[in-house]
mmCIF file of C-alpha atoms in Angstrom:
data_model
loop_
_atom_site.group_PDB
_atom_site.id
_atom_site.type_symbol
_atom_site.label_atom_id
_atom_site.label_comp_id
_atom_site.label_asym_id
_atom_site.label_seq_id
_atom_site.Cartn_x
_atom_site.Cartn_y
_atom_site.Cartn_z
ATOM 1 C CA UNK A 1 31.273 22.256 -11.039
ATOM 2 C CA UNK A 2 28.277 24.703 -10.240
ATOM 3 C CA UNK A 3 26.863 23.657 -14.041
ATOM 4 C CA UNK A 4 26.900 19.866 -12.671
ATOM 5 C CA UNK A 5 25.061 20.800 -9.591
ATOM 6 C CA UNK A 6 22.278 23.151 -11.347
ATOM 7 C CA UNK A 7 21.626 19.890 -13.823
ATOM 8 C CA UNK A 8 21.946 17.346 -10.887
ATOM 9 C CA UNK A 9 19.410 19.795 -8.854
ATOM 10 C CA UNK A 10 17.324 19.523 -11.915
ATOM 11 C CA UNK A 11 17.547 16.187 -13.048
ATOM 12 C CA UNK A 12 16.273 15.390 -8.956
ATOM 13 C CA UNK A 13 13.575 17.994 -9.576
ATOM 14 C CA UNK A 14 11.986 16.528 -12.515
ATOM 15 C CA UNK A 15 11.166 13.065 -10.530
ATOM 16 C CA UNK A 16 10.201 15.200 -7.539
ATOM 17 C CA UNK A 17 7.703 17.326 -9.042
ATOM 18 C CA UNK A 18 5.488 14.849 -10.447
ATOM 19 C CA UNK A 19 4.788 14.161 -6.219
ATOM 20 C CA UNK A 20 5.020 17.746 -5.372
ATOM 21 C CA UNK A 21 1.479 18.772 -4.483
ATOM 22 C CA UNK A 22 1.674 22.814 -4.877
ATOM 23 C CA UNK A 23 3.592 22.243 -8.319
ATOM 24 C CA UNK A 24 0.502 19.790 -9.301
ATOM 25 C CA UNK A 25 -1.692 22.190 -8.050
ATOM 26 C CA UNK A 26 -1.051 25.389 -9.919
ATOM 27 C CA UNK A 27 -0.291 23.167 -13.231
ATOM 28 C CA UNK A 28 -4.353 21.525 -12.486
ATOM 29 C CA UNK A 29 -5.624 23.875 -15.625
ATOM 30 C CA UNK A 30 -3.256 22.053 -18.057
ATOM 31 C CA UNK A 31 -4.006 18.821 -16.636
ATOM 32 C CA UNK A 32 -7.879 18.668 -16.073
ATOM 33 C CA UNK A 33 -7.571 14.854 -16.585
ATOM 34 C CA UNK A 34 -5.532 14.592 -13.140
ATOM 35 C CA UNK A 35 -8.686 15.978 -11.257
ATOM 36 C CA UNK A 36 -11.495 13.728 -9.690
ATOM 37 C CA UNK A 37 -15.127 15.117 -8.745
ATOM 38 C CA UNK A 38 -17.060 13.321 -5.944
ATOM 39 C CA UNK A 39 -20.344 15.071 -4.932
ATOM 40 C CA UNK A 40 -19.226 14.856 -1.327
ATOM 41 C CA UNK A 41 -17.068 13.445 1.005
ATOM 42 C CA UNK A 42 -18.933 10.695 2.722
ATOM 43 C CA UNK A 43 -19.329 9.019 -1.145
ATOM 44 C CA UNK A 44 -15.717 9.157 -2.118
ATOM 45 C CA UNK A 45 -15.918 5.122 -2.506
ATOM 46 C CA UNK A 46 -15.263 3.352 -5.890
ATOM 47 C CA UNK A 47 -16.399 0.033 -3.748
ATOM 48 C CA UNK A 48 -17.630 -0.242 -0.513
ATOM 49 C CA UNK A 49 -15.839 -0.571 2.592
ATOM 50 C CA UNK A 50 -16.815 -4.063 3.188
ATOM 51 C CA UNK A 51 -15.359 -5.235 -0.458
ATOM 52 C CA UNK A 52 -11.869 -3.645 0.651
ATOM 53 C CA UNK A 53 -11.947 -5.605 3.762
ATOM 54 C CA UNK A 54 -12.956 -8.884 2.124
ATOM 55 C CA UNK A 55 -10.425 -8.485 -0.599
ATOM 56 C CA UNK A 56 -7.519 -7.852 2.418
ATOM 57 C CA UNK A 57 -8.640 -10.419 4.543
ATOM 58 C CA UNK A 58 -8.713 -12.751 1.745
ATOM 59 C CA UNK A 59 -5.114 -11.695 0.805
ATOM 60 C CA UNK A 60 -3.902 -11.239 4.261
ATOM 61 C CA UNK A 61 -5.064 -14.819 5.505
ATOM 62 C CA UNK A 62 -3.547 -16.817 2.565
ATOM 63 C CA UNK A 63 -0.144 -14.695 3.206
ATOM 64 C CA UNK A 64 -0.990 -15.891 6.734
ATOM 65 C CA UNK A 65 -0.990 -19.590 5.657
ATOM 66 C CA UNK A 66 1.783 -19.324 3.554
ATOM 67 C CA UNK A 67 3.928 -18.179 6.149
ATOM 68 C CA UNK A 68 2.246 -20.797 9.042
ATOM 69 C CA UNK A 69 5.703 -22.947 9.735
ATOM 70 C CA UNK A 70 7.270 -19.203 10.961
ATOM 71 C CA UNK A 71 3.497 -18.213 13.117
ATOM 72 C CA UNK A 72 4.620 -21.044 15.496
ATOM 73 C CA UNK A 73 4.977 -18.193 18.119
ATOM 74 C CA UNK A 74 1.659 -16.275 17.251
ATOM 75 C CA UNK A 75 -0.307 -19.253 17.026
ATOM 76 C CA UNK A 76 0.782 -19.990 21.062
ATOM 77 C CA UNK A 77 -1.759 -17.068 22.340
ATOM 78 C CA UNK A 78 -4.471 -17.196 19.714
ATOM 79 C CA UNK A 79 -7.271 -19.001 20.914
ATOM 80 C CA UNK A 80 -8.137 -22.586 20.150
ATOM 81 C CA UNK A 81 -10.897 -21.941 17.744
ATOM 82 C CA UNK A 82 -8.517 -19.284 15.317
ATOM 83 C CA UNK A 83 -5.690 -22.063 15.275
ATOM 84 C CA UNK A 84 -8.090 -25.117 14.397
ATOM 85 C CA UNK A 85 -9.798 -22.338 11.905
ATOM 86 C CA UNK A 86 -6.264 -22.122 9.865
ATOM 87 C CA UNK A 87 -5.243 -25.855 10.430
ATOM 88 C CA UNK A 88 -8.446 -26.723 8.552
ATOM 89 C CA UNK A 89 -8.392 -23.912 6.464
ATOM 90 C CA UNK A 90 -3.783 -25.231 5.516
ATOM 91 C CA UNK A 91 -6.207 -28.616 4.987
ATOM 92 C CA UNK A 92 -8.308 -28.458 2.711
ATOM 93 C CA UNK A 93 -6.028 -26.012 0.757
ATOM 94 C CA UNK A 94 -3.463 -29.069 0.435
ATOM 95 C CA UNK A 95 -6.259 -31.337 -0.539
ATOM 96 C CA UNK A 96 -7.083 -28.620 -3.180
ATOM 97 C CA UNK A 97 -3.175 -29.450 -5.093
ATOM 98 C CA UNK A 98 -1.667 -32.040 -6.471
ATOM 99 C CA UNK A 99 1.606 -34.117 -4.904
ATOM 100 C CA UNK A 100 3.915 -31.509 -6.679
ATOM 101 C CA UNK A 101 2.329 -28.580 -5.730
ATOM 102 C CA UNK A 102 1.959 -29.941 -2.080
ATOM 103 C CA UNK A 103 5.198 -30.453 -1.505
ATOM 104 C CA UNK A 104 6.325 -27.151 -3.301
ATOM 105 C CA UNK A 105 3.492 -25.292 -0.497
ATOM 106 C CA UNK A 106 4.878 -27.306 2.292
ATOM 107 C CA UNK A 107 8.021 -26.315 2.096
ATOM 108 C CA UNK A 108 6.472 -22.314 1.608
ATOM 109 C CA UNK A 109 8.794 -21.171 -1.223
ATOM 110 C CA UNK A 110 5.864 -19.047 -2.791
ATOM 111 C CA UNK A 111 6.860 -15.192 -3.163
ATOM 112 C CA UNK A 112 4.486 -12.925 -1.644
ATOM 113 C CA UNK A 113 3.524 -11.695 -5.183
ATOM 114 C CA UNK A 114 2.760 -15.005 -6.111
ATOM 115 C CA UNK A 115 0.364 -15.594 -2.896
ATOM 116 C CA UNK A 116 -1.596 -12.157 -4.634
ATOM 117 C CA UNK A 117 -1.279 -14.113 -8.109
ATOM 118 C CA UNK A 118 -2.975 -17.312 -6.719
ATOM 119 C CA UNK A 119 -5.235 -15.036 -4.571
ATOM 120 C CA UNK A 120 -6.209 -12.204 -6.610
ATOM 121 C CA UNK A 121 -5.475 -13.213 -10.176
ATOM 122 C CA UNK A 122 -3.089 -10.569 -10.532
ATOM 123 C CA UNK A 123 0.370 -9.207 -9.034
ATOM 124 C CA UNK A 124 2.129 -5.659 -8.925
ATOM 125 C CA UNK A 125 5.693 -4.666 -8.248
ATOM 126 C CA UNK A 126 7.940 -1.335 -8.225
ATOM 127 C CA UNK A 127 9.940 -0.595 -11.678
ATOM 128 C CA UNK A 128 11.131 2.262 -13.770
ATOM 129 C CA UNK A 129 7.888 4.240 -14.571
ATOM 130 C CA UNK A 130 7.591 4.932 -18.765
ATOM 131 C CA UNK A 131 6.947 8.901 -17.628
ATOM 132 C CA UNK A 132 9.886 10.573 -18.131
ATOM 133 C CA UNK A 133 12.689 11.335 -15.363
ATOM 134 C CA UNK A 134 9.675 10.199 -13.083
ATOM 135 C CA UNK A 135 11.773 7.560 -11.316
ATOM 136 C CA UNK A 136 9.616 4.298 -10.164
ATOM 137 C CA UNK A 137 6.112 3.905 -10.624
ATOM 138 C CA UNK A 138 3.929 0.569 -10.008
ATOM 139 C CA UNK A 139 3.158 -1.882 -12.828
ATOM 140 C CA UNK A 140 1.064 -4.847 -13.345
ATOM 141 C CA UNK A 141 3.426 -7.590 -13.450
ATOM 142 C CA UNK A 142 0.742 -10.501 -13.814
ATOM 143 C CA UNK A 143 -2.418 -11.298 -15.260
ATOM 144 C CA UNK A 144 -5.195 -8.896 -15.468
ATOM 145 C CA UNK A 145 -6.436 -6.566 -12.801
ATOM 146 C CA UNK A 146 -10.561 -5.842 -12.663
ATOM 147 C CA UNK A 147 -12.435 -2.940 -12.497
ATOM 148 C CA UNK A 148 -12.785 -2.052 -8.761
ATOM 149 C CA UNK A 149 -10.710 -4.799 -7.692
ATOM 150 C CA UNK A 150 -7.943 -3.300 -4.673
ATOM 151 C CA UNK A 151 -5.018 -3.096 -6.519
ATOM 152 C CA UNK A 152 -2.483 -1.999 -4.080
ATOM 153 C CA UNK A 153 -2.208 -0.120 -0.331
ATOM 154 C CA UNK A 154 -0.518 3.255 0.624
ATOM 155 C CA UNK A 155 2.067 2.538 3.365
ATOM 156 C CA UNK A 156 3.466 4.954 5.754
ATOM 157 C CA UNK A 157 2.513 6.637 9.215
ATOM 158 C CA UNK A 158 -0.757 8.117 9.664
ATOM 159 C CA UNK A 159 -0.710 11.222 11.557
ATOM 160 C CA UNK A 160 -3.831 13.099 12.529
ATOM 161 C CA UNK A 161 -3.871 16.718 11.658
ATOM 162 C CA UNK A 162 -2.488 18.140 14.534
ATOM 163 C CA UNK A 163 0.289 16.089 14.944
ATOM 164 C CA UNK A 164 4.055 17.340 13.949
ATOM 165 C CA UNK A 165 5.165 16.143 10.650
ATOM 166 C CA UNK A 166 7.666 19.377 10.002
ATOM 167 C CA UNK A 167 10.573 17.601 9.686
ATOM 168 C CA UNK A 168 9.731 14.373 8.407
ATOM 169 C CA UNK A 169 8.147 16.591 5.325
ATOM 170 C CA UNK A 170 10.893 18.494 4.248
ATOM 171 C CA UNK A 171 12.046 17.309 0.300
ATOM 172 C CA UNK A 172 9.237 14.593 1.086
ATOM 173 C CA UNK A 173 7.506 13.851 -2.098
ATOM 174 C CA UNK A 174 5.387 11.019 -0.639
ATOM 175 C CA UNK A 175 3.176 12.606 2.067
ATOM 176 C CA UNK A 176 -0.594 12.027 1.205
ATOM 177 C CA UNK A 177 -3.470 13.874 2.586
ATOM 178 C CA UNK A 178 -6.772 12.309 3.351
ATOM 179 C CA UNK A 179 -9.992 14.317 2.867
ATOM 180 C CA UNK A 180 -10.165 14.769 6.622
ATOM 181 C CA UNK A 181 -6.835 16.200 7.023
ATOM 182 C CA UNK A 182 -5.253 13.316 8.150
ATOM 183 C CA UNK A 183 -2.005 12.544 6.047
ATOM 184 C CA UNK A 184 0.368 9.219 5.622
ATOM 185 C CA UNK A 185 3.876 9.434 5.308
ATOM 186 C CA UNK A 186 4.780 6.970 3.204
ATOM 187 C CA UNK A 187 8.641 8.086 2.617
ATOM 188 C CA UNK A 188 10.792 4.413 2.944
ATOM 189 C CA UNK A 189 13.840 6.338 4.007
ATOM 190 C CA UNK A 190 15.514 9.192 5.967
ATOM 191 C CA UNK A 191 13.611 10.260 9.507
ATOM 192 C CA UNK A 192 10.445 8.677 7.900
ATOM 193 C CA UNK A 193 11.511 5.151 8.297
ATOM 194 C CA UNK A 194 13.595 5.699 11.675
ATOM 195 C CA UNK A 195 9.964 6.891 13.137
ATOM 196 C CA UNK A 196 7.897 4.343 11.380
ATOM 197 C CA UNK A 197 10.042 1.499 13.063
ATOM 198 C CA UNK A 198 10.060 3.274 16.152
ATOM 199 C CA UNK A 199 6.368 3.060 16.386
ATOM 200 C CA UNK A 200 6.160 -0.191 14.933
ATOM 201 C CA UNK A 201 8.201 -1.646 17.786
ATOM 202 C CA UNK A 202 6.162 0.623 20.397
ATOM 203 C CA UNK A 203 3.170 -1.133 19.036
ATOM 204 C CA UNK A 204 4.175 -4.933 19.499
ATOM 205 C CA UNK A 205 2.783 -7.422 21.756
ATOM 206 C CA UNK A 206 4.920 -9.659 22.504
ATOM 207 C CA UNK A 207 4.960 -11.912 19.988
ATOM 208 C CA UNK A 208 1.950 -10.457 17.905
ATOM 209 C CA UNK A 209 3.509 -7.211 15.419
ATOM 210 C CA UNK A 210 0.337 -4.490 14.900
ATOM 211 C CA UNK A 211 1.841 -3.557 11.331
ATOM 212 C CA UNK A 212 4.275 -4.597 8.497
ATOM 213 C CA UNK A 213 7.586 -2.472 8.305
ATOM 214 C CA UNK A 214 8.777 -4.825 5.520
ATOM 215 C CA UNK A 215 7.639 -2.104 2.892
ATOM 216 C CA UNK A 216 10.857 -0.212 4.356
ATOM 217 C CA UNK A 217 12.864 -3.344 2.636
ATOM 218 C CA UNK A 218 13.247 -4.550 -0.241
ATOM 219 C CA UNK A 219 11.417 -8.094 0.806
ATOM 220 C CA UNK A 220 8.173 -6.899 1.299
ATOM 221 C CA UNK A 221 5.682 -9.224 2.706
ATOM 222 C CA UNK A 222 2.626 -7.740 1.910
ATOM 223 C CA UNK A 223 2.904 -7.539 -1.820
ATOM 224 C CA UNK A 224 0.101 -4.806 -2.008
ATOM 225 C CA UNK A 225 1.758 -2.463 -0.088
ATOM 226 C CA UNK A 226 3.623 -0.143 -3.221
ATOM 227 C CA UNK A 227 1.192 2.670 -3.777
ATOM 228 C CA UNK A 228 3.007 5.415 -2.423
ATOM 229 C CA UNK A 229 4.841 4.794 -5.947
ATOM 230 C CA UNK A 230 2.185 5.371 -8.387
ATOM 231 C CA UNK A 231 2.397 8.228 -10.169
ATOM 232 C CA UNK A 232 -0.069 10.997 -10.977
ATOM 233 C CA UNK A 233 -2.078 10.884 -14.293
ATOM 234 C CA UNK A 234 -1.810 13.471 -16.961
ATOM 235 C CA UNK A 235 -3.089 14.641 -20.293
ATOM 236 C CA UNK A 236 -1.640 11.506 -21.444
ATOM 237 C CA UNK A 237 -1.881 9.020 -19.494
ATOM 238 C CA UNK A 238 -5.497 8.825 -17.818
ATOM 239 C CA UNK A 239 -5.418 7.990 -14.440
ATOM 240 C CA UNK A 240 -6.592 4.043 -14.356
ATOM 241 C CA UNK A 241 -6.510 3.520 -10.347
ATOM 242 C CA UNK A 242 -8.129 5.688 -7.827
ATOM 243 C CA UNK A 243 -7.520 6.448 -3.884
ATOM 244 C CA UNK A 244 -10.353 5.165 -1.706
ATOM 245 C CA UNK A 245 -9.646 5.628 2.274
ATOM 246 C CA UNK A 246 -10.407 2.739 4.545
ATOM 247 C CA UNK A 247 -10.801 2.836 8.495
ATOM 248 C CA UNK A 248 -9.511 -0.661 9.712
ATOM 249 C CA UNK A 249 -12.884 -1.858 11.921
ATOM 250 C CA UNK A 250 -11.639 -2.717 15.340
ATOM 251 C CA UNK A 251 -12.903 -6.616 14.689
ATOM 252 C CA UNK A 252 -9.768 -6.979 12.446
ATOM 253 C CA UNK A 253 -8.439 -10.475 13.005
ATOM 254 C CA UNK A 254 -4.947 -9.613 15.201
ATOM 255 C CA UNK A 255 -2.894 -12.451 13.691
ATOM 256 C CA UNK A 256 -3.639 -10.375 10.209
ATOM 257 C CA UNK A 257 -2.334 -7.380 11.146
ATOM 258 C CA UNK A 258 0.875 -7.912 10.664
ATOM 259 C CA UNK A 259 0.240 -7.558 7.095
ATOM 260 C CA UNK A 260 -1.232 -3.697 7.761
ATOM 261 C CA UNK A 261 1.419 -1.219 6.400
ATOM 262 C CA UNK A 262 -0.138 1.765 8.153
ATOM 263 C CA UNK A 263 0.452 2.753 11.780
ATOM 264 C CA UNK A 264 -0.552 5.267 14.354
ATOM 265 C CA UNK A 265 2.321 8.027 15.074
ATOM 266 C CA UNK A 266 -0.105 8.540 18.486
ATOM 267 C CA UNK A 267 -0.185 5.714 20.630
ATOM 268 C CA UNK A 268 -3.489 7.263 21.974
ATOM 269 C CA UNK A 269 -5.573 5.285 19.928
ATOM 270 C CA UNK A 270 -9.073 7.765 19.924
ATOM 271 C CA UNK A 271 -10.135 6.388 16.324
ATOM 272 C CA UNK A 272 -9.573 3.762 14.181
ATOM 273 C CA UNK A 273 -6.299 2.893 12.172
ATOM 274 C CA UNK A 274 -6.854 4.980 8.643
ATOM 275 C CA UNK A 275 -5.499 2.841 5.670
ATOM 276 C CA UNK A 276 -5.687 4.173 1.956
ATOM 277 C CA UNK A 277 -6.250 1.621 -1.007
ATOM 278 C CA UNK A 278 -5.928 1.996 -4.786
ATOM 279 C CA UNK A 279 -8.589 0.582 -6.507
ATOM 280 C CA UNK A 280 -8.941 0.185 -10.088
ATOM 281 C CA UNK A 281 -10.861 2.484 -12.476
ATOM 282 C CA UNK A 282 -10.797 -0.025 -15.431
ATOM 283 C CA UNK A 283 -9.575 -3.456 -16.132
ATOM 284 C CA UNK A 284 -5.935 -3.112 -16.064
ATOM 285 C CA UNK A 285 -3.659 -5.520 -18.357
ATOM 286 C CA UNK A 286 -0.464 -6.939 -17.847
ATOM 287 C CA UNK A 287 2.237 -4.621 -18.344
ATOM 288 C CA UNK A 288 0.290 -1.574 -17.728
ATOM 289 C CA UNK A 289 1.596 1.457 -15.214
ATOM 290 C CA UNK A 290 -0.785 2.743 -12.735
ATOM 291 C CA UNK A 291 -1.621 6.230 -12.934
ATOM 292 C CA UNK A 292 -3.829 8.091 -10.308
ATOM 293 C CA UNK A 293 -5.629 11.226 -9.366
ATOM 294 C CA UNK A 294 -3.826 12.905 -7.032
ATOM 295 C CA UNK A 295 -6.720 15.490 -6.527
ATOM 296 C CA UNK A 296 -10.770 14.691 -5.663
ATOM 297 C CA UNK A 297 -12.439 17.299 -5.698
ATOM 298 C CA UNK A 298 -15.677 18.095 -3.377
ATOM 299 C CA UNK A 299 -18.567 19.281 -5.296
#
C-alpha cells in the first residue's frame, strides 16, 4: 500500500513539475533554451497590440456570426447600426458559398475549431502531449500556423497583485505571472472554476455575458482559449510559441466579449481587462506540439 502511494505521488509529480515554477526555476542552467531575453519590459511584443486585436476581432466576430440564430437576445439591446453591421456582414458571407455550403452555415453546424480553420487557416485542440508523463499539451490539429500569427489565449482569472490567491494556488500548476505582477489562474477545476463562474455571473448584463466560462467545459466556444496547456520548452524541444500580454482597450465591441476567457476577480474595474496570447515563434505545421518559454527575462 504505502509503495502504491509513493509511485502514485510520483507518477502525479512528474506531470506537475513541468508547470511548477520554482522546480523550472532552479533546473534554468540545464535548460538555457527555456529562457527568453527582452531588453525591457515595455518591448516584450512578438507583434503589436493592434495585430492581436485584429486577429481576435476577426475570430471573435465570425464565432459571432456563426452562432447569430442563438444572439436573438443580445441583438435586442445592441444598437441599430451593430445589428444591420452583422446582417450585412451574415450577407455577403452567404453570397460568398455555394447552395451546399449555405445551407450547411444556415443551419450553424460548424465546430468552433472549424470557424478558426475557415478564419485563421489553422485550428488547435488539447491532447496527450509527446513529453513524457507531461499529461496534455496543445497541438496543431489543422493546417499550418504562421510566424507571429495568435495561436491560442491563456484563460483563467486575472488577479492584480495584491489580491488573495492563497488558496486557489495550492497544488495549482497553472497560475501564470505577468511581468507586472499580475497573475491568471487558469486552473479548469477545484476552487478555481467555482470562483471563475462566480465572477462570471457577477459580471453579466442581463442578457450580454462579459467573458466565456466554456473553457471550464469540455465544449469550448472560443476555440483559442487552450494555452494554459502548453507546455514549457526544453533542451529538446525549442520553444515554438511565445507569451505576449494584451490589455483589452475599453472600445472592445460588447457583443464580442463573450468570447474573452479572462475576467476580473475585482469588480472594481481601475484598469483594463489583462488577457495573455501565444503567438507563434515560427511557422508551425500540422501535427506539431506547442512548446513555450515559461521565463522572459529583463535585460
Amino acid at each position: 500500500m504505502p509503495g502504491r502511494l509513493l509511485r502514485g505521488l510520483r507518477q502525479r509529480w512528474r506531470r506537475y513539475k513541468y508547470r511548477f515554477v520554482p522546480w523550472i526555476a532552479l533546473n534554468l542552467n540545464h535548460n538555457p533554451r527555456t529562457l527568453r531575453y527582452v531588453p525591457e519590459e515595455s518591448k516584450d511584443k512578438v507583434i503589436s497590440d493592434e495585430d492581436v486585436l485584429g486577429t481576435l476581432l476577426k475570430v471573435f466576430q465570425a464565432l459571432f456570426l456563426n452562432d447569430f440564430n442563438k444572439q436573438s437576445d443580445i441583438l435586442t439591446v445592441l444598437p441599430e447600426t451593430v445589428k444591420s453591421k452583422y446582417q450585412d456582414l451574415l450577407a455577403v458571407q452567404h453570397q460568398r458559398v455555394n447552395l451546399l455550403e449555405n445551407r450547411h452555415q444556415q443551419r450553424n453546424i460548424f465546430k468552433p475549431e472549424e470557424i478558426l480553420y475557415k478564419t485563421l487557416g489553422f485550428s488547435v485542440a488539447r491532447a496527450t502531449s509527446s513529453l513524457i508523463s507531461a499529461g496534455r499539451g496543445v497541438f496543431v490539429t489543422k493546417g499550418l500556423v504562421p510566424k507571429g500569427a495568435v495561436v491560442s489565449m491563456y484563460p483563467g482569472t486575472v488577479y492584480q497583485k495584491y489580491e488573495p490567491i492563497f488558496f486557489q494556488s495550492i497544488g495549482n500548476p497553472f497560475i501564470f505571472r505577468c511581468l507586472d505582477g499580475v497573475l491568471i489562474d487558469g486552473n479548469d477545476k477545484g476552487i478555481s472554476k467555482v470562483v471563475y463562474r462566480s465572477c462570471n455571473g457577477r459580471d453579466r448584463l442581463g442578457p450580454l455575458s462579459m467573458s466565456d466560462s466554456t473553457w471550464l467545459t469540455s465544449e469550448i466556444h472560443n476555440p483559442l482559449a487552450v494555452g494554459q496547456y502548453v507546455n514549457n520548452c526544453s533542451n529538446n524541444r525549442a520553444a515554438n510559441v511565445c507569451y505576449q500580454e494584451f490589455d483589452v482597450p475599453t472600445v472592445f465591441p460588447i457583443e464580442l466579449k463573450q468570447y474573452i476567457p479572462n475576467i476580473s476577480y475585482s469588480c472594481e474595474k481601475q484598469s483594463p481587462l489583462r488577457c495573455v496570447v501565444l503567438v507563434a515563434l515560427r511557422d508551425i505545421k500540422q501535427g506539431e506540439e506547442l512548446f513555450s518559454n515559461y521565463f522572459t527575462i529583463v535585460s
